[in-house]
mmCIF file of C-alpha atoms in Angstrom:
data_model
loop_
_atom_site.group_PDB
_atom_site.id
_atom_site.type_symbol
_atom_site.label_atom_id
_atom_site.label_comp_id
_atom_site.label_asym_id
_atom_site.label_seq_id
_atom_site.Cartn_x
_atom_site.Cartn_y
_atom_site.Cartn_z
ATOM 1 C CA GLN Y 1 36.690 69.695 -19.448
ATOM 2 C CA LYS Y 2 35.956 66.049 -20.146
ATOM 3 C CA GLU Y 3 38.965 63.744 -20.050
ATOM 4 C CA VAL Y 4 38.183 62.166 -23.423
ATOM 5 C CA GLU Y 5 36.088 64.090 -25.914
ATOM 6 C CA GLN Y 6 34.423 62.975 -29.106
ATOM 7 C CA ASN Y 7 31.874 64.594 -31.371
ATOM 8 C CA SER Y 8 28.611 62.824 -30.660
ATOM 9 C CA GLY Y 9 27.458 62.988 -34.272
ATOM 10 C CA PRO Y 10 25.636 61.554 -35.966
ATOM 11 C CA LEU Y 11 28.249 61.543 -38.689
ATOM 12 C CA SER Y 12 26.700 60.609 -41.994
ATOM 13 C CA VAL Y 13 28.802 59.516 -44.972
ATOM 14 C CA PRO Y 14 27.885 57.922 -48.304
ATOM 15 C CA GLU Y 15 28.873 54.345 -49.019
ATOM 16 C CA GLY Y 16 32.432 54.143 -50.358
ATOM 17 C CA ALA Y 17 33.549 57.399 -48.728
ATOM 18 C CA ILE Y 18 36.137 57.891 -46.002
ATOM 19 C CA ALA Y 19 34.727 58.324 -42.500
ATOM 20 C CA SER Y 20 36.878 60.337 -40.111
ATOM 21 C CA LEU Y 21 36.305 60.038 -36.373
ATOM 22 C CA ASN Y 22 38.166 62.243 -33.930
ATOM 23 C CA CYS Y 23 39.043 62.148 -30.248
ATOM 24 C CA THR Y 24 40.962 64.450 -27.922
ATOM 25 C CA TYR Y 25 42.213 63.640 -24.438
ATOM 26 C CA SER Y 26 43.403 65.703 -21.494
ATOM 27 C CA ASP Y 27 46.023 63.519 -19.716
ATOM 28 C CA ARG Y 28 49.291 64.319 -21.481
ATOM 29 C CA GLY Y 29 50.909 61.248 -19.928
ATOM 30 C CA SER Y 30 48.468 58.816 -21.550
ATOM 31 C CA GLN Y 31 50.174 55.938 -23.300
ATOM 32 C CA SER Y 32 47.572 53.621 -24.803
ATOM 33 C CA PHE Y 33 44.685 54.467 -27.098
ATOM 34 C CA PHE Y 34 41.859 52.302 -28.341
ATOM 35 C CA TRP Y 35 38.908 52.420 -30.698
ATOM 36 C CA TYR Y 36 35.842 50.312 -30.033
ATOM 37 C CA ARG Y 37 32.878 49.739 -32.308
ATOM 38 C CA GLN Y 38 29.458 49.247 -30.742
ATOM 39 C CA TYR Y 39 26.413 48.178 -32.708
ATOM 40 C CA SER Y 40 23.026 49.099 -31.317
ATOM 41 C CA GLY Y 41 22.093 46.783 -28.450
ATOM 42 C CA LYS Y 42 25.484 45.063 -28.465
ATOM 43 C CA SER Y 43 28.626 45.405 -26.381
ATOM 44 C CA PRO Y 44 31.745 47.327 -27.458
ATOM 45 C CA GLU Y 45 34.192 45.457 -29.670
ATOM 46 C CA LEU Y 46 37.873 46.425 -29.818
ATOM 47 C CA ILE Y 47 38.885 47.268 -33.385
ATOM 48 C CA MET Y 48 42.142 49.218 -33.071
ATOM 49 C CA SER Y 49 44.903 49.855 -30.556
ATOM 50 C CA ILE Y 50 47.677 52.420 -30.989
ATOM 51 C CA TYR Y 51 50.559 53.251 -28.688
ATOM 52 C CA SER Y 52 53.027 55.440 -30.600
ATOM 53 C CA ASN Y 53 52.783 58.568 -32.708
ATOM 54 C CA GLY Y 54 51.865 58.093 -36.337
ATOM 55 C CA ASP Y 55 49.536 55.861 -38.261
ATOM 56 C CA LYS Y 56 48.540 52.255 -37.766
ATOM 57 C CA GLU Y 57 46.636 50.486 -40.497
ATOM 58 C CA ASP Y 58 44.490 47.378 -40.298
ATOM 59 C CA GLY Y 59 42.495 46.618 -43.411
ATOM 60 C CA ARG Y 60 40.122 49.501 -44.082
ATOM 61 C CA PHE Y 61 40.850 51.058 -40.674
ATOM 62 C CA THR Y 62 43.651 53.508 -39.891
ATOM 63 C CA ALA Y 63 44.290 54.884 -36.429
ATOM 64 C CA GLN Y 64 46.303 58.084 -36.150
ATOM 65 C CA LEU Y 65 47.955 59.347 -32.962
ATOM 66 C CA ASN Y 66 49.477 62.749 -32.265
ATOM 67 C CA LYS Y 67 50.575 62.910 -28.640
ATOM 68 C CA ALA Y 68 51.815 66.508 -28.902
ATOM 69 C CA SER Y 69 48.322 67.622 -29.895
ATOM 70 C CA GLN Y 70 46.648 65.021 -27.624
ATOM 71 C CA TYR Y 71 44.612 63.821 -30.534
ATOM 72 C CA VAL Y 72 43.717 60.395 -31.863
ATOM 73 C CA SER Y 73 41.605 59.623 -34.902
ATOM 74 C CA LEU Y 74 40.121 56.692 -36.768
ATOM 75 C CA LEU Y 75 39.737 56.652 -40.529
ATOM 76 C CA ILE Y 76 37.476 54.140 -42.203
ATOM 77 C CA ARG Y 77 38.116 53.816 -45.924
ATOM 78 C CA ASP Y 78 35.527 52.548 -48.391
ATOM 79 C CA SER Y 79 32.807 52.865 -45.746
ATOM 80 C CA GLN Y 80 30.087 50.230 -45.837
ATOM 81 C CA PRO Y 81 26.560 50.298 -44.393
ATOM 82 C CA SER Y 82 27.776 47.575 -42.008
ATOM 83 C CA ASP Y 83 30.145 50.161 -40.501
ATOM 84 C CA SER Y 84 27.133 52.050 -39.158
ATOM 85 C CA ALA Y 85 27.640 51.948 -35.395
ATOM 86 C CA THR Y 86 28.809 54.048 -32.475
ATOM 87 C CA TYR Y 87 32.580 54.345 -32.201
ATOM 88 C CA LEU Y 88 34.082 54.773 -28.752
ATOM 89 C CA CYS Y 89 37.512 56.243 -28.137
ATOM 90 C CA ALA Y 90 39.269 54.981 -24.996
ATOM 91 C CA VAL Y 91 42.463 56.205 -23.381
ATOM 92 C CA LYS Y 92 44.604 54.621 -20.704
ATOM 93 C CA PRO Y 93 45.916 57.348 -18.393
ATOM 94 C CA ASN Y 94 49.482 57.308 -17.170
ATOM 95 C CA GLN Y 95 48.551 55.689 -13.852
ATOM 96 C CA GLY Y 96 46.354 52.685 -13.202
ATOM 97 C CA GLY Y 97 44.734 50.085 -15.384
ATOM 98 C CA LYS Y 98 41.424 51.794 -16.063
ATOM 99 C CA LEU Y 99 40.401 53.148 -19.425
ATOM 100 C CA ILE Y 100 38.683 56.483 -19.856
ATOM 101 C CA PHE Y 101 35.992 56.313 -22.524
ATOM 102 C CA GLY Y 102 34.599 59.084 -24.657
ATOM 103 C CA GLN Y 103 30.857 59.383 -25.161
ATOM 104 C CA GLY Y 104 31.106 57.899 -28.633
ATOM 105 C CA THR Y 105 30.442 59.099 -32.170
ATOM 106 C CA GLU Y 106 27.500 57.647 -34.052
ATOM 107 C CA LEU Y 107 28.383 56.852 -37.658
ATOM 108 C CA SER Y 108 25.765 56.304 -40.335
ATOM 109 C CA VAL Y 109 26.850 55.040 -43.755
ATOM 110 C CA LYS Y 110 24.163 55.607 -46.393
ATOM 111 C CA PRO Y 111 23.893 53.190 -49.350
ATOM 112 C CA ASP B 1 40.337 34.682 -28.587
ATOM 113 C CA VAL B 2 39.424 36.326 -25.308
ATOM 114 C CA LYS B 3 36.076 35.164 -24.071
ATOM 115 C CA VAL B 4 34.093 37.110 -21.517
ATOM 116 C CA THR B 5 30.707 35.704 -20.638
ATOM 117 C CA GLN B 6 27.897 37.142 -18.578
ATOM 118 C CA SER B 7 25.267 35.051 -16.854
ATOM 119 C CA SER B 8 22.200 36.572 -18.474
ATOM 120 C CA ARG B 9 21.458 38.660 -21.576
ATOM 121 C CA TYR B 10 18.157 39.920 -20.213
ATOM 122 C CA LEU B 11 16.964 40.103 -16.625
ATOM 123 C CA VAL B 12 13.771 41.469 -15.071
ATOM 124 C CA LYS B 13 13.657 42.052 -11.325
ATOM 125 C CA ARG B 14 11.366 43.729 -8.817
ATOM 126 C CA THR B 15 12.232 46.763 -6.731
ATOM 127 C CA GLY B 16 13.950 45.702 -3.526
ATOM 128 C CA GLU B 17 15.219 42.361 -4.807
ATOM 129 C CA LYS B 18 18.858 41.386 -4.436
ATOM 130 C CA VAL B 19 20.372 40.907 -7.870
ATOM 131 C CA PHE B 20 23.532 39.041 -8.831
ATOM 132 C CA LEU B 21 25.239 39.609 -12.169
ATOM 133 C CA GLU B 22 28.012 37.154 -12.952
ATOM 134 C CA CYS B 23 30.965 37.610 -15.261
ATOM 135 C CA VAL B 24 33.547 34.989 -16.222
ATOM 136 C CA GLN B 25 36.641 35.389 -18.387
ATOM 137 C CA ASP B 26 38.814 32.590 -19.725
ATOM 138 C CA MET B 27 42.079 34.421 -20.501
ATOM 139 C CA ASP B 28 43.626 34.560 -17.063
ATOM 140 C CA HIS B 29 43.267 38.345 -16.950
ATOM 141 C CA GLU B 30 44.115 40.070 -13.701
ATOM 142 C CA ASN B 31 41.887 43.099 -14.262
ATOM 143 C CA MET B 32 38.111 42.979 -14.345
ATOM 144 C CA PHE B 33 35.583 45.801 -14.599
ATOM 145 C CA TRP B 34 31.864 46.458 -14.293
ATOM 146 C CA TYR B 35 30.228 49.291 -16.233
ATOM 147 C CA ARG B 36 26.723 50.460 -16.831
ATOM 148 C CA GLN B 37 25.694 52.149 -20.048
ATOM 149 C CA ASP B 38 22.730 54.463 -20.417
ATOM 150 C CA PRO B 39 21.640 56.562 -23.412
ATOM 151 C CA GLY B 40 23.334 59.939 -23.366
ATOM 152 C CA LEU B 41 25.548 59.051 -20.387
ATOM 153 C CA GLY B 42 28.037 56.729 -22.032
ATOM 154 C CA LEU B 43 29.958 54.033 -20.205
ATOM 155 C CA ARG B 44 30.258 54.599 -16.476
ATOM 156 C CA LEU B 45 32.597 52.541 -14.313
ATOM 157 C CA ILE B 46 30.954 50.998 -11.246
ATOM 158 C CA TYR B 47 33.696 48.847 -9.706
ATOM 159 C CA PHE B 48 36.906 47.211 -10.796
ATOM 160 C CA SER B 49 39.366 44.672 -9.498
ATOM 161 C CA TYR B 50 43.073 44.176 -10.140
ATOM 162 C CA ASP B 51 43.334 40.859 -8.321
ATOM 163 C CA VAL B 52 41.445 38.194 -6.408
ATOM 164 C CA LYS B 53 39.755 39.494 -3.249
ATOM 165 C CA MET B 54 40.615 43.013 -4.302
ATOM 166 C CA LYS B 55 38.127 45.692 -5.360
ATOM 167 C CA GLU B 56 38.155 49.397 -6.068
ATOM 168 C CA LYS B 57 35.270 51.838 -6.432
ATOM 169 C CA GLY B 58 34.715 53.367 -9.797
ATOM 170 C CA ASP B 59 32.787 56.515 -10.598
ATOM 171 C CA ILE B 60 29.311 55.361 -9.535
ATOM 172 C CA PRO B 61 29.581 52.639 -6.841
ATOM 173 C CA GLU B 62 26.542 53.681 -4.803
ATOM 174 C CA GLY B 63 23.949 50.926 -4.567
ATOM 175 C CA TYR B 64 26.352 48.246 -5.816
ATOM 176 C CA SER B 65 28.894 45.851 -4.365
ATOM 177 C CA VAL B 66 31.197 43.300 -5.962
ATOM 178 C CA SER B 67 32.849 40.018 -5.201
ATOM 179 C CA ARG B 68 35.951 38.432 -6.676
ATOM 180 C CA GLU B 69 36.681 35.099 -5.014
ATOM 181 C CA LYS B 70 38.364 33.568 -8.068
ATOM 182 C CA LYS B 71 40.538 35.179 -10.702
ATOM 183 C CA GLU B 72 38.200 34.352 -13.575
ATOM 184 C CA ARG B 73 34.949 35.472 -11.933
ATOM 185 C CA PHE B 74 33.741 38.940 -10.968
ATOM 186 C CA SER B 75 30.245 39.396 -9.606
ATOM 187 C CA LEU B 76 28.206 42.573 -9.369
ATOM 188 C CA ILE B 77 25.583 42.707 -6.631
ATOM 189 C CA LEU B 78 22.644 45.061 -6.370
ATOM 190 C CA GLU B 79 21.765 44.821 -2.700
ATOM 191 C CA SER B 80 18.253 46.250 -3.124
ATOM 192 C CA ALA B 81 17.376 46.905 -6.738
ATOM 193 C CA SER B 82 15.763 50.201 -7.618
ATOM 194 C CA THR B 83 14.162 51.429 -10.837
ATOM 195 C CA ASN B 84 17.050 53.821 -11.487
ATOM 196 C CA GLN B 85 19.320 50.793 -11.803
ATOM 197 C CA THR B 86 17.537 49.727 -14.971
ATOM 198 C CA SER B 87 20.398 49.723 -17.463
ATOM 199 C CA MET B 88 22.762 47.746 -19.681
ATOM 200 C CA TYR B 89 25.508 46.229 -17.530
ATOM 201 C CA LEU B 90 28.812 45.418 -19.159
ATOM 202 C CA CYS B 91 31.681 43.389 -17.780
ATOM 203 C CA ALA B 92 35.197 43.686 -19.187
ATOM 204 C CA SER B 93 38.610 42.200 -18.503
ATOM 205 C CA SER B 94 42.175 43.110 -19.366
ATOM 206 C CA HIS B 95 45.762 42.058 -18.842
ATOM 207 C CA PRO B 96 47.841 44.718 -17.115
ATOM 208 C CA GLY B 97 50.866 44.039 -19.295
ATOM 209 C CA VAL B 98 54.456 43.781 -18.178
ATOM 210 C CA ALA B 99 56.655 46.632 -17.040
ATOM 211 C CA GLY B 100 57.325 48.954 -19.945
ATOM 212 C CA ALA B 101 54.375 47.684 -21.936
ATOM 213 C CA PHE B 102 51.208 49.662 -22.123
ATOM 214 C CA TYR B 103 48.514 47.349 -23.295
ATOM 215 C CA ASN B 104 45.412 47.155 -21.095
ATOM 216 C CA GLU B 105 43.019 46.493 -23.937
ATOM 217 C CA GLN B 106 39.678 45.722 -22.363
ATOM 218 C CA PHE B 107 37.500 42.967 -23.769
ATOM 219 C CA PHE B 108 33.793 43.135 -23.099
ATOM 220 C CA GLY B 109 31.175 40.521 -22.432
ATOM 221 C CA PRO B 110 27.862 40.588 -24.307
ATOM 222 C CA GLY B 111 26.128 42.636 -21.618
ATOM 223 C CA THR B 112 23.107 42.123 -19.384
ATOM 224 C CA ARG B 113 20.090 44.310 -19.960
ATOM 225 C CA LEU B 114 18.507 44.652 -16.525
ATOM 226 C CA THR B 115 15.023 45.982 -16.021
ATOM 227 C CA VAL B 116 13.862 46.769 -12.502
ATOM 228 C CA LEU B 117 10.090 47.105 -12.159
#
């Protein structure tokens, strides 16, 4: 079982819709969770961090964390074509300073 | 804003050459990382460092070495480049946070696309 799992996609949504990206992790002691956005040919860019159960909102982005279910998600409201990218979920395990990255979900927002 | 810079955006080298990839961060971060990213394989950790003169192997260290002589600079060295080391190389840095805090957000440089012919 992979330590951090994401659906590879591609996930296709129409412009203006809500895009829902999901991630599960295996280390129950994990404490920090991150979402990165990566445009084709570019490096990953941190867009959200979440550390406690519940929702965290930042503009059109909402991160949701459920530690009991070992599940973290990213919602993108009012999706725009400029949101088309690969979204990487990253988890900091209980020990050490490394992050464990998922394989990423490719999102395509159609005009 | 955190700034992580990498010495080259694109690099073309010949098989057998020694290759140096440089990474510099300006936020006084203790932690620095080198990854490679290939289609279908995701991000793979090569080496990382939690302090000056300190290094730890990641998941795929074979064929690579690193150097961290100063806190802000972390170099990746390909001792004898091979074609299977053609890849996008990404450097990242993070602050370990204080006791009881969890942070560790990693900030990435722009990447170096290395082609080995």
